[in-house]
XYZ file of C-alpha atoms in Angstrom:
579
model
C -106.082 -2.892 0.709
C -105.238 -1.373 -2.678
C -104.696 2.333 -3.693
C -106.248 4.233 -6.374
C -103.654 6.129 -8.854
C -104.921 8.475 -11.587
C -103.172 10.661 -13.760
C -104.772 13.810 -12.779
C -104.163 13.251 -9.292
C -100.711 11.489 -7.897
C -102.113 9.825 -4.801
C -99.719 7.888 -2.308
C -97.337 5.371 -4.607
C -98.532 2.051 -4.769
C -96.523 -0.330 -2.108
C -94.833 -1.885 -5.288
C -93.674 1.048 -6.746
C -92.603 1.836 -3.301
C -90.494 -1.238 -2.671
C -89.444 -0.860 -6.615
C -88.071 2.730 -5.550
C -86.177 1.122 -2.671
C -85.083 -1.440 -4.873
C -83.555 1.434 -7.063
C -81.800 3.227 -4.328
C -80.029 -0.204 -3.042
C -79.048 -0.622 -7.158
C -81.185 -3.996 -7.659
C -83.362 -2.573 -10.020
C -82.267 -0.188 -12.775
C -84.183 3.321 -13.240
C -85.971 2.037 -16.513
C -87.013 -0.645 -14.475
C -88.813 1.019 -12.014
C -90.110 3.787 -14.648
C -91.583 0.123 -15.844
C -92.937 -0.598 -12.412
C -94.194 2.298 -11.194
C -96.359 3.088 -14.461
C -97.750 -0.320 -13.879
C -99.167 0.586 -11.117
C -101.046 3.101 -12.031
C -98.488 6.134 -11.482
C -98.095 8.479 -14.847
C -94.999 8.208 -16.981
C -93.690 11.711 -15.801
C -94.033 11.021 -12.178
C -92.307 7.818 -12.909
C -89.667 9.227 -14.375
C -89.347 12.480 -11.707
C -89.255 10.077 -8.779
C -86.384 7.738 -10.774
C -84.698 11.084 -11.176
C -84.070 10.919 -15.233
C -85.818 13.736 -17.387
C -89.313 12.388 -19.686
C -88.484 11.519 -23.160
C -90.383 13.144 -25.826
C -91.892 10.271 -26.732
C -93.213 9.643 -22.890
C -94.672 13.352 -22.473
C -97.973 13.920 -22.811
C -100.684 16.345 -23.092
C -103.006 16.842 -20.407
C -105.171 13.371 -19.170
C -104.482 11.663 -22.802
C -101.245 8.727 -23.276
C -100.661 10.197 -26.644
C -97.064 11.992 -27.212
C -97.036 15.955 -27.434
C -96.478 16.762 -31.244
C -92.964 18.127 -31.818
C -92.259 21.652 -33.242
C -95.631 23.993 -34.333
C -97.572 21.101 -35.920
C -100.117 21.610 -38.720
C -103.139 19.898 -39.367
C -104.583 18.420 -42.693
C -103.034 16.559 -45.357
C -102.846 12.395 -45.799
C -100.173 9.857 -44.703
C -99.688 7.223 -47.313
C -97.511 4.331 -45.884
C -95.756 1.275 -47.860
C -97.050 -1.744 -45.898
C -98.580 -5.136 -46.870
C -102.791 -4.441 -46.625
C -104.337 -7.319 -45.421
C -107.897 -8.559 -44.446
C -109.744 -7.243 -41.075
C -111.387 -10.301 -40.194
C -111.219 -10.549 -36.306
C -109.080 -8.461 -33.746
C -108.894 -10.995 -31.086
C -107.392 -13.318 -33.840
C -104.887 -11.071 -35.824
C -101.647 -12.924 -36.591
C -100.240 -9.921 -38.613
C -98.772 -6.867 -36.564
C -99.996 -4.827 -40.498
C -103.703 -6.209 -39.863
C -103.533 -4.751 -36.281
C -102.129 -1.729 -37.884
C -104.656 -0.770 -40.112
C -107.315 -1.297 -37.403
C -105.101 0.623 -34.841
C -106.402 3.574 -35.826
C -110.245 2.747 -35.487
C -109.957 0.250 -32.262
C -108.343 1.161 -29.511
C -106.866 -0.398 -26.350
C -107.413 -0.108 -22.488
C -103.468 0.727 -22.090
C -100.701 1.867 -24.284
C -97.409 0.681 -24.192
C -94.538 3.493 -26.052
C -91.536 3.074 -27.231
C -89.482 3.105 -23.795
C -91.422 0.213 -22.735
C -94.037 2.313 -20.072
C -97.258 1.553 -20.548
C -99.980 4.656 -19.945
C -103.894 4.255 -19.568
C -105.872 4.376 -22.605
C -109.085 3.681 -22.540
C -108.900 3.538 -18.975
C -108.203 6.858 -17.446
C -106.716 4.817 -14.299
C -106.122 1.977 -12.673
C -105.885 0.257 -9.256
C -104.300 -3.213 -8.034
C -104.611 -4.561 -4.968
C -100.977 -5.429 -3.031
C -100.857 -8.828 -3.944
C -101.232 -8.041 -7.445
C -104.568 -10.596 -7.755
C -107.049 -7.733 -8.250
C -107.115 -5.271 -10.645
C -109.812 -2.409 -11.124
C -109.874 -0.738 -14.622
C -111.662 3.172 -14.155
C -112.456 3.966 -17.613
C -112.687 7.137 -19.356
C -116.174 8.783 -18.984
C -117.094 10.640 -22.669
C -115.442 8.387 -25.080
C -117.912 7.555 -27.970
C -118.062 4.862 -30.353
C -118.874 5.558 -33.868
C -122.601 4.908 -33.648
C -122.766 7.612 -30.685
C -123.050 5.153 -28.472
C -120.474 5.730 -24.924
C -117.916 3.027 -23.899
C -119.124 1.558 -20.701
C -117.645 -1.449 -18.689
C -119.993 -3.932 -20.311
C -118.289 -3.283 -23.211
C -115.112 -4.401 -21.651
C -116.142 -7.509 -20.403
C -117.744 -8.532 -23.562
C -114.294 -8.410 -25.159
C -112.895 -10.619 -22.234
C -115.271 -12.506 -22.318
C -115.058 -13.248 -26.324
C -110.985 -13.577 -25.657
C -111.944 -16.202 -22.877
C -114.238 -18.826 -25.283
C -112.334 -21.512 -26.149
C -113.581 -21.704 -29.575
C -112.299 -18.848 -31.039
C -109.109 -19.713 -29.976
C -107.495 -15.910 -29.567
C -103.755 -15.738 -28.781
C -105.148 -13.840 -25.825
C -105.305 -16.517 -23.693
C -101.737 -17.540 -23.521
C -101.379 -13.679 -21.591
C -100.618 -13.806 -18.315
C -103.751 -11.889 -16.716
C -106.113 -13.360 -19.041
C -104.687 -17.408 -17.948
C -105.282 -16.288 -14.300
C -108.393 -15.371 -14.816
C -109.309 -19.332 -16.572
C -110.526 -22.622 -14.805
C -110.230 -26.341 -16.429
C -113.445 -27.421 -17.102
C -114.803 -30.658 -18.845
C -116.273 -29.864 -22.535
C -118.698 -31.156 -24.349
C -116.459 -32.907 -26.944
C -114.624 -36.096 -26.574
C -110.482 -36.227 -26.921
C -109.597 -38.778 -29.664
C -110.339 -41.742 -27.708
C -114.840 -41.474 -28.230
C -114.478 -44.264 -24.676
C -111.978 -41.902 -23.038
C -113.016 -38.764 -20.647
C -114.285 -35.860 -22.237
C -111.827 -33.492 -23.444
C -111.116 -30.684 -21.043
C -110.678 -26.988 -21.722
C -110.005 -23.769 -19.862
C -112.902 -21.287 -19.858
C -113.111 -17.733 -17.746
C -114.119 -17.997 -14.048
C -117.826 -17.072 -13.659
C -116.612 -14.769 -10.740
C -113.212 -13.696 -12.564
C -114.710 -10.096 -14.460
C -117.087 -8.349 -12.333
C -118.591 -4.762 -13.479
C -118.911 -2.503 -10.505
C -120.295 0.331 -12.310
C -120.457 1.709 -15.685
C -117.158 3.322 -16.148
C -115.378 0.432 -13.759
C -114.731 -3.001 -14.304
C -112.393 -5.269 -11.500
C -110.604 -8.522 -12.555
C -109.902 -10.931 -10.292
C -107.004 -13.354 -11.141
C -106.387 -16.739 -9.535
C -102.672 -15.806 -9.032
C -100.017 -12.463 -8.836
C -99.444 -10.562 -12.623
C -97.604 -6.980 -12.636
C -98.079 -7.287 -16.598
C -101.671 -6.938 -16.832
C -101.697 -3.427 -17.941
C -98.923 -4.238 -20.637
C -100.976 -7.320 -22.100
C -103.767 -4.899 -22.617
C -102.163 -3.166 -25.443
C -101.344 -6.671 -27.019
C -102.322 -6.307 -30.444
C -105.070 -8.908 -30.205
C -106.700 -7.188 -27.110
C -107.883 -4.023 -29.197
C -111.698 -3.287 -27.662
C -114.513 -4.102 -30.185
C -118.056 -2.903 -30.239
C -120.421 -5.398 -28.613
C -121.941 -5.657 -31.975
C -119.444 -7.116 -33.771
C -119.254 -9.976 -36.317
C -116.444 -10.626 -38.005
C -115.524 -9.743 -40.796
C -114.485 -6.428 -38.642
C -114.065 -4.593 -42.041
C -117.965 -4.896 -42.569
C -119.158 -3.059 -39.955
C -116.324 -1.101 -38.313
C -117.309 0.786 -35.287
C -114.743 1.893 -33.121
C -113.243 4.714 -30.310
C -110.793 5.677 -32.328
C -110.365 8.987 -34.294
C -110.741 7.152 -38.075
C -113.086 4.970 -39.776
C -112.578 2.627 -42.558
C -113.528 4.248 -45.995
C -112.333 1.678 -48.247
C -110.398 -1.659 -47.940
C -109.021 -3.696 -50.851
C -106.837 -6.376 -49.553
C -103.785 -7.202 -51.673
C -104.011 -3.175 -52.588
C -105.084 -0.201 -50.555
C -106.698 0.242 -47.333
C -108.318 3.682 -46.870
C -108.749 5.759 -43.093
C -110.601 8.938 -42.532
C -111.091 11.149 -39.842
C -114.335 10.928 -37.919
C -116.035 14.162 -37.862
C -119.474 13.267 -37.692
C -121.824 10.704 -35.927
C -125.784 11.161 -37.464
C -125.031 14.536 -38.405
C -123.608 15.631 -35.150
C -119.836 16.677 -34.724
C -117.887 13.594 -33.143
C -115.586 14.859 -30.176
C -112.645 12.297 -30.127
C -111.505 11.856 -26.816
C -107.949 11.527 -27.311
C -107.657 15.970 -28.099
C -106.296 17.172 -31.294
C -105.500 14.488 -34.363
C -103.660 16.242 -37.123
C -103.798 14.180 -40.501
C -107.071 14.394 -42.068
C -106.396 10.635 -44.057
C -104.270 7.418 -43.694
C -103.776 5.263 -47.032
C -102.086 2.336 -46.824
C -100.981 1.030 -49.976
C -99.997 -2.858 -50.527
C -96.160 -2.751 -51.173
C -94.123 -5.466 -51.329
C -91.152 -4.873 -48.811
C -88.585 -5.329 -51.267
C -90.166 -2.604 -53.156
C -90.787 -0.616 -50.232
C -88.139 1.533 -50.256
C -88.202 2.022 -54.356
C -91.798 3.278 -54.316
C -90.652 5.409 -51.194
C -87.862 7.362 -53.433
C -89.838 7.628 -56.500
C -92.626 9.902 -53.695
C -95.243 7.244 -53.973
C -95.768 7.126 -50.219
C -94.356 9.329 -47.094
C -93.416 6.201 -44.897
C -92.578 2.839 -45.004
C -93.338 -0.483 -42.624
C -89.678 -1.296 -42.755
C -86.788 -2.289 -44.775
C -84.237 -4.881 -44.906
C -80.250 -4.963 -43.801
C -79.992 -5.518 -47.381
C -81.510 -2.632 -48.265
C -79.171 0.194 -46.162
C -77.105 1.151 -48.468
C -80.191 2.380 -51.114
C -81.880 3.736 -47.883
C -78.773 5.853 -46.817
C -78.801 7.331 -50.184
C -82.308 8.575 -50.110
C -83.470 12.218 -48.796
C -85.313 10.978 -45.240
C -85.630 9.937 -41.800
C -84.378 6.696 -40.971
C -85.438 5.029 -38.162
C -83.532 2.074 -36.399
C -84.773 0.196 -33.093
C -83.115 -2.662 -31.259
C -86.099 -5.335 -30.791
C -86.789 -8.281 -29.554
C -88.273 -9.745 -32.443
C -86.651 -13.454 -33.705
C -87.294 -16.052 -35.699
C -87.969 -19.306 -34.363
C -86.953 -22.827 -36.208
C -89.064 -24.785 -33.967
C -89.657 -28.038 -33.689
C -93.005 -29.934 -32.999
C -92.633 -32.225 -29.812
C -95.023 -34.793 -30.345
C -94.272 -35.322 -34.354
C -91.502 -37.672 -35.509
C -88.605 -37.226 -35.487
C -88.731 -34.413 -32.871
C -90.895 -36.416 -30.251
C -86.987 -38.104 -29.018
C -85.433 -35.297 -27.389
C -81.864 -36.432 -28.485
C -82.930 -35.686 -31.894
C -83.963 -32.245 -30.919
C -80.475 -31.972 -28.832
C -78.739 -33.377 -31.713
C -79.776 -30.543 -34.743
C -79.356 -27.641 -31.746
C -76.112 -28.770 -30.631
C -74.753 -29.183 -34.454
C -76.141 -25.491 -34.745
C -73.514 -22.137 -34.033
C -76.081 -19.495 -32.735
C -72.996 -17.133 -32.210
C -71.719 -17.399 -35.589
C -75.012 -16.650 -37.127
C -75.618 -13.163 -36.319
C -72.543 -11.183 -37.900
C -74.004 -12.946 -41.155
C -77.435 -11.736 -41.141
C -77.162 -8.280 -39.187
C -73.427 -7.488 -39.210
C -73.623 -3.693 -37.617
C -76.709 -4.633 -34.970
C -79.049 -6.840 -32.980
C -78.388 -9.623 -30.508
C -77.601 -13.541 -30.083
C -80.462 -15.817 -29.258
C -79.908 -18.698 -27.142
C -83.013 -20.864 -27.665
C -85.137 -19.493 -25.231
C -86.849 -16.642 -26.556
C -85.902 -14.197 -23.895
C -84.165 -11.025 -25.297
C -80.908 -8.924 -23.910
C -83.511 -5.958 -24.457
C -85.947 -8.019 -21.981
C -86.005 -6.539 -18.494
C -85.830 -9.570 -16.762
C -83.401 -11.304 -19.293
C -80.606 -14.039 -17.458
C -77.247 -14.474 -19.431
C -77.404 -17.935 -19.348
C -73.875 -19.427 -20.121
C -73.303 -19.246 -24.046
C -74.063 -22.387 -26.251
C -70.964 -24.169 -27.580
C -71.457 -25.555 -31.236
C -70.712 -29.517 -30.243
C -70.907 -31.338 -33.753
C -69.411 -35.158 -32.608
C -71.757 -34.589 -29.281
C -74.692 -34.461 -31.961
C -73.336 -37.350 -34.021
C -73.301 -39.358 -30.840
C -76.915 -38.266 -29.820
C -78.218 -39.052 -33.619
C -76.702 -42.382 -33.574
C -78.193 -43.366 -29.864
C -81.686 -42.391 -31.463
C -81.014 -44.213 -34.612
C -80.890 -41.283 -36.741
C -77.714 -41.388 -37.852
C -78.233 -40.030 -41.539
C -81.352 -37.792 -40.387
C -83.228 -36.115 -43.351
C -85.923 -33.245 -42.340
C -87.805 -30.183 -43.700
C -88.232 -27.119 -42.720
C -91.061 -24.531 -43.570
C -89.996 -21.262 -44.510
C -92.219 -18.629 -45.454
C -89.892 -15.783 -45.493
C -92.706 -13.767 -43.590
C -90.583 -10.925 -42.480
C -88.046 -11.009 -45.216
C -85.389 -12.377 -46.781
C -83.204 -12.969 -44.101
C -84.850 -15.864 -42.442
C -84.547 -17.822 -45.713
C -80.798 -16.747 -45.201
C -80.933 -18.018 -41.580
C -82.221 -21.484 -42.787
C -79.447 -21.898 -45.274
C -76.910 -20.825 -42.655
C -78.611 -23.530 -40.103
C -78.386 -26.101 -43.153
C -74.749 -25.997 -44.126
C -74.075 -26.221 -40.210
C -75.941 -29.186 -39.364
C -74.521 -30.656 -42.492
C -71.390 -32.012 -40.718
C -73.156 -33.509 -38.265
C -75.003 -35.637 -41.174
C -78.014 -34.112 -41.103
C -79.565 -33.215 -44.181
C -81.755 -30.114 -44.216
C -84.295 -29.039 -46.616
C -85.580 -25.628 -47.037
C -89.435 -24.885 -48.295
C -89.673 -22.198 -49.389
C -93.474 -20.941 -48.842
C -95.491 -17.774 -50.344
C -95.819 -15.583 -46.995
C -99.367 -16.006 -46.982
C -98.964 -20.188 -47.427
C -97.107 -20.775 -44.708
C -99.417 -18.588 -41.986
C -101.806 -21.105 -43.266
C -100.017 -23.728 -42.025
C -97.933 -22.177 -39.149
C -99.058 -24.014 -36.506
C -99.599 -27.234 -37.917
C -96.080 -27.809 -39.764
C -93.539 -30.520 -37.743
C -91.016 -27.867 -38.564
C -91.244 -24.419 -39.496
C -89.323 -21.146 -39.376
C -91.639 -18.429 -37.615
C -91.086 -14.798 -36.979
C -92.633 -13.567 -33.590
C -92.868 -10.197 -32.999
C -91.734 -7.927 -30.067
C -93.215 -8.460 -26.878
C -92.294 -5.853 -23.922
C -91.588 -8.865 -21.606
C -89.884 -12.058 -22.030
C -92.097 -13.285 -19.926
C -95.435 -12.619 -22.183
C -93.490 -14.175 -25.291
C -93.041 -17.133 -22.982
C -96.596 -17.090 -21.993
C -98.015 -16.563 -25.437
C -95.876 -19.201 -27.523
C -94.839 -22.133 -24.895
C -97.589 -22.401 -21.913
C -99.095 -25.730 -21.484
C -102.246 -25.611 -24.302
C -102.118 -21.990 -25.117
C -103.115 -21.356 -28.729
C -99.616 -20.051 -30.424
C -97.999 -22.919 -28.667
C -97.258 -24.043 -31.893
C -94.082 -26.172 -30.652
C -97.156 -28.413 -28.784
C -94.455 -27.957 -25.870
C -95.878 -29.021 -22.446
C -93.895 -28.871 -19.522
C -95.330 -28.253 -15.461
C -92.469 -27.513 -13.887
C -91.476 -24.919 -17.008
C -95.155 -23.405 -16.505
C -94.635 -22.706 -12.794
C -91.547 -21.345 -13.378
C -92.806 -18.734 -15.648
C -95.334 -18.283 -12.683
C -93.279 -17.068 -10.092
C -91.028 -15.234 -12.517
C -93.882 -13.314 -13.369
C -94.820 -11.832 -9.855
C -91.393 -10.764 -8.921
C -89.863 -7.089 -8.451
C -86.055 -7.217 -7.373
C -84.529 -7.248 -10.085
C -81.363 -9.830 -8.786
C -84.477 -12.292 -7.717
C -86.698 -12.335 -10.702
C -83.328 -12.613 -13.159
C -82.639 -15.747 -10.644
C -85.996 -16.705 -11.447
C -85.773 -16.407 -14.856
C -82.405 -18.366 -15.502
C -84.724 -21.691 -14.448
C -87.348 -20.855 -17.211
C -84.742 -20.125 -19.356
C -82.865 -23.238 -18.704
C -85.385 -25.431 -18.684
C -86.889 -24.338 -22.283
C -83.305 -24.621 -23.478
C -82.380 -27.771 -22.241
C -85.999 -29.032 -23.284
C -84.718 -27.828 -27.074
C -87.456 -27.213 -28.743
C -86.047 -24.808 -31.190
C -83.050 -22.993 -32.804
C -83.302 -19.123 -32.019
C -80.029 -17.440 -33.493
C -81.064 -13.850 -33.938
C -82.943 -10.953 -31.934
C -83.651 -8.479 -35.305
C -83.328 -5.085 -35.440
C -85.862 -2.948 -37.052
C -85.465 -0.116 -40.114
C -88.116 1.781 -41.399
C -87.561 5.528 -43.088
C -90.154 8.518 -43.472
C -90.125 11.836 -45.410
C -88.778 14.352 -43.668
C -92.420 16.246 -44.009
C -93.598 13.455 -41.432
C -93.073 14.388 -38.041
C -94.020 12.190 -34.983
C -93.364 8.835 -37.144
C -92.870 6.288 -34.246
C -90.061 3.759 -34.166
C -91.909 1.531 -31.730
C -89.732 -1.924 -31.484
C -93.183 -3.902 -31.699
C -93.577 -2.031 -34.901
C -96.732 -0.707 -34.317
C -98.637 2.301 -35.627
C -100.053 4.933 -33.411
C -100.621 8.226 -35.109
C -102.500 10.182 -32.942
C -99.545 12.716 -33.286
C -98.029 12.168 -36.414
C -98.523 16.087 -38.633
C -97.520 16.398 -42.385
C -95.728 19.786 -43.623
C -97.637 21.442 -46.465
């Protein structure tokens, strides 16, 4: 049995938004919770939030049947939004690494769901959804009119081509390591031979011939091998934006897209250029999503440092973000500043199976000579949160407070000397990729691990250097983004094989954990669940993870609608300019 919900017509609630509601009345699941839930399952954001009782956010109110904020005050249209951000290539979508690369494309490609600010996720693409009450069957209804930029209509084929791209093994798209796309994968022997040429062939995972099926032009049904709630959430990952079935990469070469602008010029390193749609072979191009105010984006390659110095001089309208550093100058200027609590962090990770970090006493060793607690007020005195070398958030819904590390520097001498490291020597990779800060983090790590006679050096990498070698480095300091879920940072960056598992962790009892974590509503039960995957990745140490970041960005006050989205990403449907 499963039950259809659309947003023009609130049918009877799904039974897990049902049982989430009764969850909320018996205070085991908080009302931003089940907002969470019941959106999931295909109920609109406003309905959510009636039935929970709490008024809709401006950011969560919509217009009509579109996901797309209502535009505050009397809104004009016209004018261009020129944003401080680093421009970088377009290559391939399912591939991006760069939250800025999926930014500049955000506006062209678009996404089957749409995750805001107050972590709800609305349709997109789709007009609707429907999951079946085990949560292994999910039917995506899509939106009947929207047009691509050659004038051709989005159908479900469409849709599963994309999946179906994410799926092959050879491209090797973060995508995989997502919770609905893994369920939807089988092991299969490949054609290729592991390192041994005598051995077995090498095995991959590969989509299930009967995992996608297209039941009609506007509807496509997954079928996963196990429960996922998320699956509407991982569809506005930024890898998971829809391209046309015609695409090659470079994306930048041929950009057709939904959305309601088209590239007009890209110079990487400098400026990339968006303008409205209007036209399609001479004919006026309706954009589905109703009214889009700004007639241009320009991006315009700043250096972050610089950001906020171009910003005063009135260079650009908006910036991607600034540093702690940087707060005092931004106070001082005439504009908006924006500040969200995230769940974004910095990883010093270790590889598993590379000297010295393959002996786990090593690894215990360099965490245990580590103070996560200490680091923070250094870094971010006035905000953001502890990490505790898991990479599940405070912010995360499902989050455990496991008991707080104790910095144990003889415990770590002991360890060292049991492994026969006793004076041990390592690098790690820095590419300062979001800032200054995590080369301040290193340093911080370095003269703590000191005492325990460890001798840490820093290299310090050119941004784009070290996301060359990111995955490939025994040790490296790597920023990873937001996620809405612990549980899809978990799945993305430490799942058996995935391809950001760039720790080469590998653990079965960690990956069923994560499993059943993922399929649970109470709140009390899945935060049970949680403290084993949280425990087990932290007792497996395969990383130090001191700091959840906050985010600051600042915009003119003649931008209005500028989001402060915690994953930092760009959606300016709604954004207006004053003349």
């Amino acid at each position: 049995m499963s039950i259809v919900m659309t947003r023009e017509t609130e049918m009877r609630p799904h039974p897990k938004a049902l049982e989430a509601q009764e969850l909320m009345t018996r205070g085991r699941l908080s009302r931003r919770a089940f907002i969470r839930i019941a959106a999931l399952t295909g109920m609109s954001a406003a309905a959510a939030y009636a039935m929970a009782g709490l008024p809709t956010p401006v950011y969560a109110q919509t217009i009509g049947n579109v996901p797309f904020q209502s535009p505050d005050d009397d809104p004009q249209e016209g004018g261009i939004l020129k944003v401080g951000m680093q421009v970088q290539k377009m290559d391939d979508p399912a591939t991006y690494a760069w939250t800025e690369a999926s930014n500049q494309t955000r506006h062209i490609l678009e996404y089957l769901a749409y995750t805001t600010a107050d972590n709800v996720t609305h349709p997109m693409l789709a007009e609707s959804w429907e999951v079946s009450d085990d949560l292994t069957e999910w039917t995506f209804y899509l939106r009947r009119g929207v047009r691509w930029h050659n004038g051709e209509e989005l159908i479900a084929d469409h849709i599963r081509f994309n999946v179906e791209r994410w799926c092959d093994p050879a491209l090797g798209s973060s995508n995989l390591g997502l919770a609905s796309i893994a369920a939807m994968l089988e092991e299969v022997e490949s054609d290729e031979k592991d390192e041994d040429e005598d051995g077995p062939p090498k095995r991959v995972k590969r989509l299930r011939e009967d995992a996608v099926e297209v039941v009609d032009d506007h509807t496509i049904r997954f079928k996963l091998s196990r429960p996922v709630l998320s699956f509407p959430e991982d569809m506005y990952n930024y890898p998971t934006a829809i391209v046309h079935p015609s695409f090659k990469a470079p994306f930048s070469d041929n950009p057709i897209g939904t959305g309601p602008f088209g590239l007009a010029e890209l110079v990487v390193g400098q400026r990339c250029i968006l303008k409205r749609v209007r036209e399609i072979d001479e004919k006026p191009f309706q954009y589905w999503g109703g009214a889009v105010f700004l007639d241009e984006i320009h991006y315009y390659d700043v250096p972050e440092d610089t950001q906020l110095t171009s910003f005063a001089s009135g260079d650009i309208d908006a910036i991607f973000e600034f540093g702690v550093e940087q707060m005092e100058l931004a106070q001082a200027l005439d504009g908006n500043i924006l500040s969200t609590r995230t769940a974004q962090t910095l990883c010093l990770r270790f590889q598993v199976d590379q000297e010295p970090w393959t002996d786990k006493r090593v690894r215990q060793a360099f965490v245990k000579a580590c103070d996560n607690a200490a680091m923070l007020p250094q870094v971010f005195p006035e905000s953001g949160d502890v990490g505790w070398n898991h990479h599940v958030s405070p912010i995360h819904p499902e989050y455990f407070p496991l008991p707080k590390l104790e910095r144990d520097v003889e415990a770590a001498k002991v360890l060292l000397a049991e492994a026969g490291q006793e004076n041990l020597e390592v690098t790690v990779a820095c590419g300062k990729t979001d800032g200054p800060w995590q080369q301040t983090v290193c340093e911080i790590v370095r003269d703590q691990v000191k005492e325990a006679s460890i001798t840490l050096n820093i290299n310090i990498m050119a941004t784009t250097k070290y996301w060359e070698i990111w995955k490939d480095t025994p040790f490296g300091a790597t920023q990873w983004t937001h996620r809405p879920l612990g549980t899809m940072a978990l799945s993305l960056g430490y799942r058996t094989g995935v391809p950001w598992n760039e720790t080469h962790y590998s653990n079965p009892e960690f990956d069923a954990a994560l499993d059943e974590a993922e399929t649970i509503l109470d709140a009390q039960k899945r935060k049970a669940a949680m403290e084993k995957v949280e425990k087990i990745l932290q007792d497996d140490a395969v990383m130090v993870q001191p700091i959840f970041r906050p985010v600051y960005t600042i915009s003119s006050k003649k931008v209005h609608g500028y989001p402060a989205h915690p994953s930092q990403y760009h959606q300016f449907n709604k954004v207006w300019i004053e003349h």
